[in-house]
Short mmCIF file of C-alpha atoms and ligand atoms in Angstrom, two decimals:
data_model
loop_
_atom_site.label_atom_id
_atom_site.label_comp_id
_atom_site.label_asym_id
_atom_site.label_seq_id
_atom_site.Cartn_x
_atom_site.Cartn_y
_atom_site.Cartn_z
CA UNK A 1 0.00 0.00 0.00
CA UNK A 2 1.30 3.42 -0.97
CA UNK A 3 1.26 6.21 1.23
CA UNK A 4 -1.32 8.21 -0.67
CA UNK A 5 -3.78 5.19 -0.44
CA UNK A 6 -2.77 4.51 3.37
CA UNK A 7 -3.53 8.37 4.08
CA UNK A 8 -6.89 8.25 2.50
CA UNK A 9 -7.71 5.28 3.93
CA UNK A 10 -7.17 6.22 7.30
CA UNK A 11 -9.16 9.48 7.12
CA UNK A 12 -12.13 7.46 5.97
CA UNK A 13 -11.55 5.55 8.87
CA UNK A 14 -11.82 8.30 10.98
CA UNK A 15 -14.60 9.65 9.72
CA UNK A 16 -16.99 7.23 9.73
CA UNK A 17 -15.68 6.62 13.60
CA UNK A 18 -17.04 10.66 14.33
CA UNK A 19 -20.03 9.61 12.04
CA UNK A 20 -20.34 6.92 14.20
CA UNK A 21 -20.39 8.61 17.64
CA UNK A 22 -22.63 11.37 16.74
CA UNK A 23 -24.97 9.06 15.29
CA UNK A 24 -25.00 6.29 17.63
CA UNK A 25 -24.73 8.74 20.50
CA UNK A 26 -28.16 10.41 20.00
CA UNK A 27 -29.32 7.11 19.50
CA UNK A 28 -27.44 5.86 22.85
CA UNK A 29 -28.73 8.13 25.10
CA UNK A 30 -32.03 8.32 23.53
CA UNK A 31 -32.48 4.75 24.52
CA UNK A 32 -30.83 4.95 28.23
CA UNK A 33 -33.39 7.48 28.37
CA UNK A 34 -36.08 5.52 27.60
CA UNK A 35 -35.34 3.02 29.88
CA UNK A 36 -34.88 5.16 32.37
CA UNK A 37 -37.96 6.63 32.19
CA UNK A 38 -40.24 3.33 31.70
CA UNK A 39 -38.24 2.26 35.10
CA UNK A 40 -39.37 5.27 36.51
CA UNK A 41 -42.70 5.17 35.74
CA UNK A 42 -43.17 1.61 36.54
CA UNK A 43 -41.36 2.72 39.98
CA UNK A 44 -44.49 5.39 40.01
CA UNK A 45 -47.06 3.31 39.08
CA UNK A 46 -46.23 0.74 41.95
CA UNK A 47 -46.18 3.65 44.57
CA UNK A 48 -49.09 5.26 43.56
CA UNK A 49 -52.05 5.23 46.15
CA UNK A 50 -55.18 3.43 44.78
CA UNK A 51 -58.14 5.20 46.51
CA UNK A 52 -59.30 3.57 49.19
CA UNK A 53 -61.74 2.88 52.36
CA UNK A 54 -61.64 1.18 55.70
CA UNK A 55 -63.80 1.01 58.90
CA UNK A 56 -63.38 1.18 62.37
CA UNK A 57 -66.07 1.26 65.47
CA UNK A 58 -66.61 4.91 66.39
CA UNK A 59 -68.28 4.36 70.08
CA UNK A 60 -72.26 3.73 70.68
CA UNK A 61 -75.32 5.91 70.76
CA UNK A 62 -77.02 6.20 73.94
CA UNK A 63 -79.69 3.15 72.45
CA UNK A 64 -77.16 0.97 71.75
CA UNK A 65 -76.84 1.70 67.88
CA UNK A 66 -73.13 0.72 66.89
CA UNK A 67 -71.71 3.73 65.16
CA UNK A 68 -68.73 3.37 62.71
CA UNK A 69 -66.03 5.14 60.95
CA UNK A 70 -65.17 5.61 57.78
CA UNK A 71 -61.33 6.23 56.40
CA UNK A 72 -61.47 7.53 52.78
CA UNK A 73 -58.10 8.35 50.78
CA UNK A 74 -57.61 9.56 47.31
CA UNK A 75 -54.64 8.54 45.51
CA UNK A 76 -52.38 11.27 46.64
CA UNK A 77 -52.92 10.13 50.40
CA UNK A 78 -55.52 12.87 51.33
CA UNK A 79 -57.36 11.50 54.16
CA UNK A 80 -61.34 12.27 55.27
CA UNK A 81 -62.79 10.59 58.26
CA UNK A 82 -66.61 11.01 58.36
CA UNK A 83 -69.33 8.90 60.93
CA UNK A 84 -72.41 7.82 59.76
CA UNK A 85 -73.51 9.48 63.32
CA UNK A 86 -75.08 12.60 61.57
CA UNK A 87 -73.13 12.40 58.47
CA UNK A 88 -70.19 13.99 60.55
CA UNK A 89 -66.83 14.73 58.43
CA UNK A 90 -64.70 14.27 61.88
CA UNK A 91 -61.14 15.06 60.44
CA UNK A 92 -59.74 15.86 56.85
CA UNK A 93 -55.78 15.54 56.17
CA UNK A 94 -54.54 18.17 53.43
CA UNK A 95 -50.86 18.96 52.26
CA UNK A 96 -49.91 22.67 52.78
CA UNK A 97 -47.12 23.98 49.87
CA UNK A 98 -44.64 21.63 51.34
CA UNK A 99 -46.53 18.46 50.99
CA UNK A 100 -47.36 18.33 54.86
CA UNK A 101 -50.51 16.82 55.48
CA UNK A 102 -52.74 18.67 58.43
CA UNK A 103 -55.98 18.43 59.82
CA UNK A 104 -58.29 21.09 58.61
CA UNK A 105 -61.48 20.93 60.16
CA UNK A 106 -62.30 21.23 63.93
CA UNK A 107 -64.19 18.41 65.77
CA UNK A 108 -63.78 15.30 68.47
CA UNK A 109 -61.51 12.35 68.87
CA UNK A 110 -64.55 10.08 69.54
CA UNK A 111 -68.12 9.44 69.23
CA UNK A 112 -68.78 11.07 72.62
CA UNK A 113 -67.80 14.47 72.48
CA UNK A 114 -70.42 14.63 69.70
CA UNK A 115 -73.23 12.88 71.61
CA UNK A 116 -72.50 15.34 74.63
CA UNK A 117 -71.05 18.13 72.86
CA UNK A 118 -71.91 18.94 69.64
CA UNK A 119 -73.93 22.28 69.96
CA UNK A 120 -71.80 23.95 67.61
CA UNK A 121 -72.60 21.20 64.92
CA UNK A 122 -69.30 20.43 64.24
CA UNK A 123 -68.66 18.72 60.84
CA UNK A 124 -72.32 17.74 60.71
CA UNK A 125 -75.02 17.24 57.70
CA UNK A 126 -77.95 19.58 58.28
CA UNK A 127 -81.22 18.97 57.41
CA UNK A 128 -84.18 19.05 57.40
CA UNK A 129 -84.22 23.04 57.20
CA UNK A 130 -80.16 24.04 57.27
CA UNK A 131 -80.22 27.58 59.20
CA UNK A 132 -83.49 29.48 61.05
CA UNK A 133 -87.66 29.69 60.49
CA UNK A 134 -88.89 32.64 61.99
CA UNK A 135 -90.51 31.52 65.28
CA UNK A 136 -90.62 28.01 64.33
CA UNK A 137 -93.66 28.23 62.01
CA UNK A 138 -94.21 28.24 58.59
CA UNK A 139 -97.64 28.02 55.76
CA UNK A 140 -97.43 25.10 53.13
CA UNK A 141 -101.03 24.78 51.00
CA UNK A 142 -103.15 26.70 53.74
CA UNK A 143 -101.39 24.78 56.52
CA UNK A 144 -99.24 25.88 59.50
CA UNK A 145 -96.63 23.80 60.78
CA UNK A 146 -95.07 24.63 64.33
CA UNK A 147 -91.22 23.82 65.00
CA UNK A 148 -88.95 23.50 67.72
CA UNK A 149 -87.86 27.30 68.78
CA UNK A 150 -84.18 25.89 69.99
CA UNK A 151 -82.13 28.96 69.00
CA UNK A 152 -84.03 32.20 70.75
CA UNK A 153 -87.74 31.87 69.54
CA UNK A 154 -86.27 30.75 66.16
CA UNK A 155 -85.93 27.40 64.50
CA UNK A 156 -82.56 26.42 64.03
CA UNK A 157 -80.69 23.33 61.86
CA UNK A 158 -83.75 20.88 62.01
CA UNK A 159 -84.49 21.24 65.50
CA UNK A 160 -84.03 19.55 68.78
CA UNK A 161 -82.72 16.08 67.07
CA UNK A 162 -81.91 17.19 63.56
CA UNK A 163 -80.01 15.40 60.85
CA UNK A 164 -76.71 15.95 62.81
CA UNK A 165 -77.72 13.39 65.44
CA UNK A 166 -79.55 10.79 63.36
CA UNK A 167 -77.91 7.36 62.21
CA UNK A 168 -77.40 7.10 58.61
CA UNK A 169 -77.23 3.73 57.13
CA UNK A 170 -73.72 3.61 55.14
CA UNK A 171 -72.15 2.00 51.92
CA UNK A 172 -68.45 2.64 51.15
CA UNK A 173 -66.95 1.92 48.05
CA UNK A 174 -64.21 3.08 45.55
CA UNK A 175 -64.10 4.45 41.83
CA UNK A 176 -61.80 5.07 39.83
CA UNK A 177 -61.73 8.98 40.54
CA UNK A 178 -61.86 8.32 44.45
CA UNK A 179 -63.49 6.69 47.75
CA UNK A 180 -67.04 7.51 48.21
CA UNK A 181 -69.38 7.17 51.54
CA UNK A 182 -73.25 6.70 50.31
CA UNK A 183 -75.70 7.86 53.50
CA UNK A 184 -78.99 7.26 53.74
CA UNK A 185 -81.85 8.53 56.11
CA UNK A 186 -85.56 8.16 56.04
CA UNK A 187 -87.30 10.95 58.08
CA UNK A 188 -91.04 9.89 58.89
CA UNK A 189 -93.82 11.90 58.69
CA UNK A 190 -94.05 14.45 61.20
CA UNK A 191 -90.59 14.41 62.59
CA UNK A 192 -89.18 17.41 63.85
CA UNK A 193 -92.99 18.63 63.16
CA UNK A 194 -92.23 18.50 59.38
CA UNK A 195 -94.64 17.44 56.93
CA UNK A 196 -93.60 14.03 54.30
CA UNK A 197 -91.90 10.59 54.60
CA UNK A 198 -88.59 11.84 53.30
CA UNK A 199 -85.74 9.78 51.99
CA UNK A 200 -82.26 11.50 51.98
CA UNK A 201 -79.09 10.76 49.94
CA UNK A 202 -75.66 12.04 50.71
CA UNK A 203 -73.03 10.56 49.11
CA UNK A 204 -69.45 12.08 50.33
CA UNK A 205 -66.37 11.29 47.65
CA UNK A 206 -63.11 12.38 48.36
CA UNK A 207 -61.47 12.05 44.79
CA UNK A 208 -58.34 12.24 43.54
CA UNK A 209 -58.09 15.65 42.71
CA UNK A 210 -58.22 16.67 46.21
CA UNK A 211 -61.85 17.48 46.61
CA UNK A 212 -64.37 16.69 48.77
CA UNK A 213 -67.76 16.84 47.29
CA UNK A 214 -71.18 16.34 48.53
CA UNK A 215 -73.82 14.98 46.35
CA UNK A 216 -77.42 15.49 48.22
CA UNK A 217 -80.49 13.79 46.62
CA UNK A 218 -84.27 13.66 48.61
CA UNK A 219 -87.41 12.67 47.42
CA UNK A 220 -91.10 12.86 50.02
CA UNK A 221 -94.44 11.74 49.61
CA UNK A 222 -95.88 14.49 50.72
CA UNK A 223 -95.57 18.70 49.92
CA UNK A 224 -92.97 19.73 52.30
CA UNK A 225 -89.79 22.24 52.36
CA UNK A 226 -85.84 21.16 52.62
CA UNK A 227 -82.71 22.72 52.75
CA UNK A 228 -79.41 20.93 53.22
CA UNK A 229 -75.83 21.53 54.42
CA UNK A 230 -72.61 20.99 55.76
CA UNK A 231 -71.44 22.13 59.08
CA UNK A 232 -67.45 21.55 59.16
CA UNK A 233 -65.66 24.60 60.86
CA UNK A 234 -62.03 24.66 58.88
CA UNK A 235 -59.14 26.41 59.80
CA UNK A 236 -56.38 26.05 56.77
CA UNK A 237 -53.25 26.28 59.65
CA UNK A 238 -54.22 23.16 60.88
CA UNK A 239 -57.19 22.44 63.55
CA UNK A 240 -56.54 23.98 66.58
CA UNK A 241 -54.06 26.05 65.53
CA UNK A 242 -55.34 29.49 66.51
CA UNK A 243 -57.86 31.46 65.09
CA UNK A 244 -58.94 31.95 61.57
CA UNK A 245 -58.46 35.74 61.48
CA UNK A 246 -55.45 35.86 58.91
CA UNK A 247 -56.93 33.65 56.07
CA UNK A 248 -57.86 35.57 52.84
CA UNK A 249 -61.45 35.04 51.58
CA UNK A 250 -63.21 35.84 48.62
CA UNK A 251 -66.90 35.20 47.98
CA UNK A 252 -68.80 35.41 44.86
CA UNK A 253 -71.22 37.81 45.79
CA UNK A 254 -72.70 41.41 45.62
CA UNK A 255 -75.35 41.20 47.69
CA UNK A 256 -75.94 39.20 51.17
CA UNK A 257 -79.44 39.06 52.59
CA UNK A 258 -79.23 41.95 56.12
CA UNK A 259 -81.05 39.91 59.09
CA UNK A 260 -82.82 41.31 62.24
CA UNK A 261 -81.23 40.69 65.46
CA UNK A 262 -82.61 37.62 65.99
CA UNK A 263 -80.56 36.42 62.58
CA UNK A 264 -84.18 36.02 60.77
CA UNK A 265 -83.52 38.14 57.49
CA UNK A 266 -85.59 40.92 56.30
CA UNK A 267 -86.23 40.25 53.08
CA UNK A 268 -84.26 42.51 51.50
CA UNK A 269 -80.98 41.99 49.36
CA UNK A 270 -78.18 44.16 50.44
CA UNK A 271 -75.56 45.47 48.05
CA UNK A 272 -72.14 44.80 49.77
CA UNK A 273 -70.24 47.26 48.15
CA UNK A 274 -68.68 49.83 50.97
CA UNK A 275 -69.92 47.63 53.64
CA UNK A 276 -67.15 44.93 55.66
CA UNK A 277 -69.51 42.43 53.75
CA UNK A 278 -67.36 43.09 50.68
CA UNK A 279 -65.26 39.95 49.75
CA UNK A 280 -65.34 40.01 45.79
CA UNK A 281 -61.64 41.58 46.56
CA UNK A 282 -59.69 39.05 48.60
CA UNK A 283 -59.30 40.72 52.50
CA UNK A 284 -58.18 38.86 55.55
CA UNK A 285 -61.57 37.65 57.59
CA UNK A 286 -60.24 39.88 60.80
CA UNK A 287 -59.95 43.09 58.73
CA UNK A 288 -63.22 44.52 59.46
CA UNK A 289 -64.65 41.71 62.04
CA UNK A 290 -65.39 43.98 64.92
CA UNK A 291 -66.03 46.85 62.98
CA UNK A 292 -68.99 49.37 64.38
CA UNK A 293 -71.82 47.62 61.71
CA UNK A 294 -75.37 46.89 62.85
CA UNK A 295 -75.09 43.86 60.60
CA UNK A 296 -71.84 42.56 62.43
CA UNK A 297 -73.82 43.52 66.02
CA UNK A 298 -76.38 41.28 65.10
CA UNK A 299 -74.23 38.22 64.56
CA UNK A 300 -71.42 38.84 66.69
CA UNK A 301 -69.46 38.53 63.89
CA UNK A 302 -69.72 37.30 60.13
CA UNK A 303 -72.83 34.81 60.28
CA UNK A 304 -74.64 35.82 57.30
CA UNK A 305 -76.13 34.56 53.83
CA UNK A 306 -74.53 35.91 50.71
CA UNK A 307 -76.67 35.65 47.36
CA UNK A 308 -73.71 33.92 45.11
CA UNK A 309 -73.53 35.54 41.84
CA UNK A 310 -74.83 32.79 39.42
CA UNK A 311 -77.19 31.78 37.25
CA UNK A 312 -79.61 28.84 37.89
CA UNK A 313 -78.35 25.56 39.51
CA UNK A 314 -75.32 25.81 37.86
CA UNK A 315 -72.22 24.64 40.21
CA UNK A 316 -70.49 27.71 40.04
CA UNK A 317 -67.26 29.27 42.62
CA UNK A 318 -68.70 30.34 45.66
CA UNK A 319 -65.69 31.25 47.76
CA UNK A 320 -62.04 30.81 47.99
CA UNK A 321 -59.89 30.76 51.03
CA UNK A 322 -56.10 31.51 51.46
CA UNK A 323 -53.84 30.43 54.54
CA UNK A 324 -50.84 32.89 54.10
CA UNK A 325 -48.58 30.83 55.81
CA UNK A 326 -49.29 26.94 55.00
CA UNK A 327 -50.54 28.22 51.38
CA UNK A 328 -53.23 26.14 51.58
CA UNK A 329 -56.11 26.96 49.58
CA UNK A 330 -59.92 25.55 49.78
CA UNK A 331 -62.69 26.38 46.94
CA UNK A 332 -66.12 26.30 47.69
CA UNK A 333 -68.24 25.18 44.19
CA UNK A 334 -72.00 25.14 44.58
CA UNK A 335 -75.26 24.53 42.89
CA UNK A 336 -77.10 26.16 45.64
CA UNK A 337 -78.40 30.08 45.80
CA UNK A 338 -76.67 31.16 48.79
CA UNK A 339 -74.11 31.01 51.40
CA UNK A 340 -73.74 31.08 55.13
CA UNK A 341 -70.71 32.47 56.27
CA UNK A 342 -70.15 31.97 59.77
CA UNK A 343 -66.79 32.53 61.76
CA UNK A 344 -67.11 30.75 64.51
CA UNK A 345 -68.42 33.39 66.75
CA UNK A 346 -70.24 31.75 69.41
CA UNK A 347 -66.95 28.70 70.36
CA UNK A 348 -65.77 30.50 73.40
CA UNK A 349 -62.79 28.06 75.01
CA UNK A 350 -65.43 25.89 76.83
CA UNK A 351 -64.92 23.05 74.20
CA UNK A 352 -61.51 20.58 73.99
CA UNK A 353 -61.28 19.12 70.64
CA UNK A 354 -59.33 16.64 69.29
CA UNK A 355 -55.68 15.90 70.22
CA UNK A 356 -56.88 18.23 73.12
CA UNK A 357 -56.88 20.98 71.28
CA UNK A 358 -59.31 24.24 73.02
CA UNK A 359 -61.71 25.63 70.67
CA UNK A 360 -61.60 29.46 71.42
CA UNK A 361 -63.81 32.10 69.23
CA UNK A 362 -63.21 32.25 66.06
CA UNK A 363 -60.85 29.66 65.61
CA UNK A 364 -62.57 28.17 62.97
CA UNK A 365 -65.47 29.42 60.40
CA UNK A 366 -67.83 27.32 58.56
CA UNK A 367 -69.28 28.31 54.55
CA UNK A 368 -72.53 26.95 54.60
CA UNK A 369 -73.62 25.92 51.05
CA UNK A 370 -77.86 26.48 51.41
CA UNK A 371 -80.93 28.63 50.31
CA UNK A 372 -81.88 31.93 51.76
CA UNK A 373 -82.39 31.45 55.94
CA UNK A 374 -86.29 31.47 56.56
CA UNK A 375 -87.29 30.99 53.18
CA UNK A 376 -90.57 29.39 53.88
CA UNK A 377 -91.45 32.81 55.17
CA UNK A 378 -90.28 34.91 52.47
CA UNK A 379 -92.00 34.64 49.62
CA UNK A 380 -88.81 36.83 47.51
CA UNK A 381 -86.86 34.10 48.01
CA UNK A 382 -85.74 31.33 45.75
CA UNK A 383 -88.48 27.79 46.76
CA UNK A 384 -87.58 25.46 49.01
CA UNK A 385 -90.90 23.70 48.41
CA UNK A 386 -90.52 20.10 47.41
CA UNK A 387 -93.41 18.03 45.91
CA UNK A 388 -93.84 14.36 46.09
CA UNK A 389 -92.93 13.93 42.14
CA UNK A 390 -89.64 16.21 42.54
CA UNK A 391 -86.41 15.64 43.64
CA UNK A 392 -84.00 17.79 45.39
CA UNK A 393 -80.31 17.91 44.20
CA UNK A 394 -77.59 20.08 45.65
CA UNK A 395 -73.88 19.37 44.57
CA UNK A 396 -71.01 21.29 46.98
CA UNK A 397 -67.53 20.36 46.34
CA UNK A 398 -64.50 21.33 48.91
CA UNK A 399 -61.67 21.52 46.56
CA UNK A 400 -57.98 21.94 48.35
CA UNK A 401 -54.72 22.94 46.75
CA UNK A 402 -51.34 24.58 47.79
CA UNK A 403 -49.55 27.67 46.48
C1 GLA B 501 -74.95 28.35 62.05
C2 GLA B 501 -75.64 29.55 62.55
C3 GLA B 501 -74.91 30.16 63.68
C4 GLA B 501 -74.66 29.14 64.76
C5 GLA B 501 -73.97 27.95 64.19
C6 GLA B 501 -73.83 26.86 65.21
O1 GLA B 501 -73.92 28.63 61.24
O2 GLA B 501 -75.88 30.50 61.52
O3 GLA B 501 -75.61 31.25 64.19
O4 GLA B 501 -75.88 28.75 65.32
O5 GLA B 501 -74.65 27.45 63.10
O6 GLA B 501 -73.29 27.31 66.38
#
């Protein structure tokens, strides 16, 4: 071989060797990284939390009635407990920014503290009439129906043995978009001096997108009014943790429904604008709290109905609320008219809590998804009238996040 040939030769060589490594390189690490990433994934998809539910005895009711309760977790490890002794959510686990789960709602560690305890409805469903009826009486078809007066000479949450105390028969169960808890009630004829046989759905899910949300179906066989709820008191720092002063909260309102001092509203719809009833700009709850405002006099505090800007049924954003320093976040969707905003006003230190934690004022607030207080009695407001061929519906969905 000549040198000339040997020369060329050898360059060829070498060229195809750079052609090979920038070829094959790409290739190379395209493939690593593929296999990498199937590993990974594989590693993720055996981690990752199915949704789930499991059931422990809660305690007894005074009659003997075993009472259970039910574990529900979504697939990122969110956690709601909830009793089917009155429907009660008693604890629900959310992450703040850094992942840190926490217990957001205020309540007991066991089945007594509600049966002894639980004037302040903690975590409760609410039913048959959420919120008051003036003087415990109300006109359906040419009849008058007369109430318990357990709040002042007002009718308040269903009375002296309302939904909150009631056993609920339960079905758990999982889908692919979370863990669900089905409740159902039958309240006879008469009870609580309301008219109809009336069968009640709840069904709770806690799905995987970090919500909790409330799906409330009733039917009766006879003309008679309802108006549903839920009764947790949240605080975003954790339960226990102080008072609820510093969150941020917005609600989707202009106009909130003024009340008497008795709470039993006027009639009227109130503009908020220039009043400390405005939330459609974020402000911290304790801002304008104790502000000099008749309105604030008469409920010692928020404890009012805002008319959610909506149309219809639709489940629209009723209110968001910001923890500044966990960064947790809840959402507040609704298909109902109105909202009760309530901060907690009336704890005052005399209850211990869970992990024995003290309850003081205001250290937690409750938003009330509902129709207008005392509706029956008002005929401006939206019905509450259900027939025995209708059904009612309400959807309310808790939805957490961190920022
Ligand atoms: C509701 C009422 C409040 C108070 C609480 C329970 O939110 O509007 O006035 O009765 O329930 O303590």
């Amino acid at each position: 071989m000549n040198l000339r040939l040997y020369i060329r030769l050898r360059t060829e060589r070498n060229r195809a060797r750079v052609a090979h490594k920038f070829l094959c390189f790409p290739a190379l690490a395209a493939l690593l990284t593929c296999l990498t990433l199937t590993s990974l994934c594989e590693a993720q998809a055996a981690k990752k939390i199915q949704p789930n539910v499991s059931k422990q005895p809660f305690g007894k009711m005074d009659d003997g009635t075993q009472v259970d309760l039910y574990t529900l977790t979504n697939a990122h490890g969110v956690e709601a407990r909830i009793t089917n002794y009155g429907g009660i959510v008693v604890s629900l686990k959310v992450p703040d920014r850094t992942g840190k789960l926490d217990d957001v709602v205020l309540g007991y560690d066991n089945l007594d503290g509600y049966l002894k305890n639980n004037g302040p409805y903690m975590g409760a469903l609410i039913g048959r009439y959420a919120n008051r009826i003036a003087k415990g009486r109300f006109k359906l078809n040419g009849v008058e129906y007369r109430l318990a007066q357990n709040n002042g000479e007002n009718h308040l949450h269903g009375g002296l043995k309302g939904f909150d105390k009631v056993f609920w028969s339960a079905q758990s169960g999982t889908r692919p978009n979370g863990a669900s808890l089905t409740l159902t009630y039958v309240s006879k004829d008469g009870e609580e001096g309301y008219p109809g046989n009336v069968r009640v759905t709840v069904v709770y899910t806690l799905t995987n997108a970090n919500e909790l949300r409330i799906d409330y179906s009733a039917t009766t066989d006879k003309t008679t009014v309802i108006n549903l709820t839920h009764h947790s008191y949240f605080n975003l720092a954790g339960q226990g943790q102080g008072d609820i002063l510093q969150h941020q909260m917005f609600i989707n309102a202009n106009r909130f429904t003024p009340t008497d001092q008795s709470s039993i509203p006027t009639g009227k719809l109130k503009n908020i604008r220039g009043t400390p009833f405005d939330f459609l700009k974020p402000a911290a709850i304790g801002a304008r709290i104790d502000q000099d405002d008749e309105q604030l006099g008469f409920g010692h505090g928020y404890d009012h109905n805002w008319v959610l800007n909506k149309q219809g049924q639709a489940l629209t954003l009723a209110a968001r609320v910001r923890e500044p320093k966990s960064g947790r976040i809840m959402e507040v969707f609704t298909t109902e008219p109105g909202i009760q905003f309530y901060t907690g006003n009336f704890l005052d230190g005399t209850i211990t809590g869970k992990a024995g934690k003290v309850y003081n004022r205001r250290y937690g607030f409750c938003l009330e998804a509902q129709h207008f207080p005392d509706s029956p009695n008002q005929p401006g407001f939206p019905t509450v009238v259900l027939q025995p061929r209708g059904k009612y519906r309400q959807t309310t969905i808790y939805r957490f996040f961190a920022k």
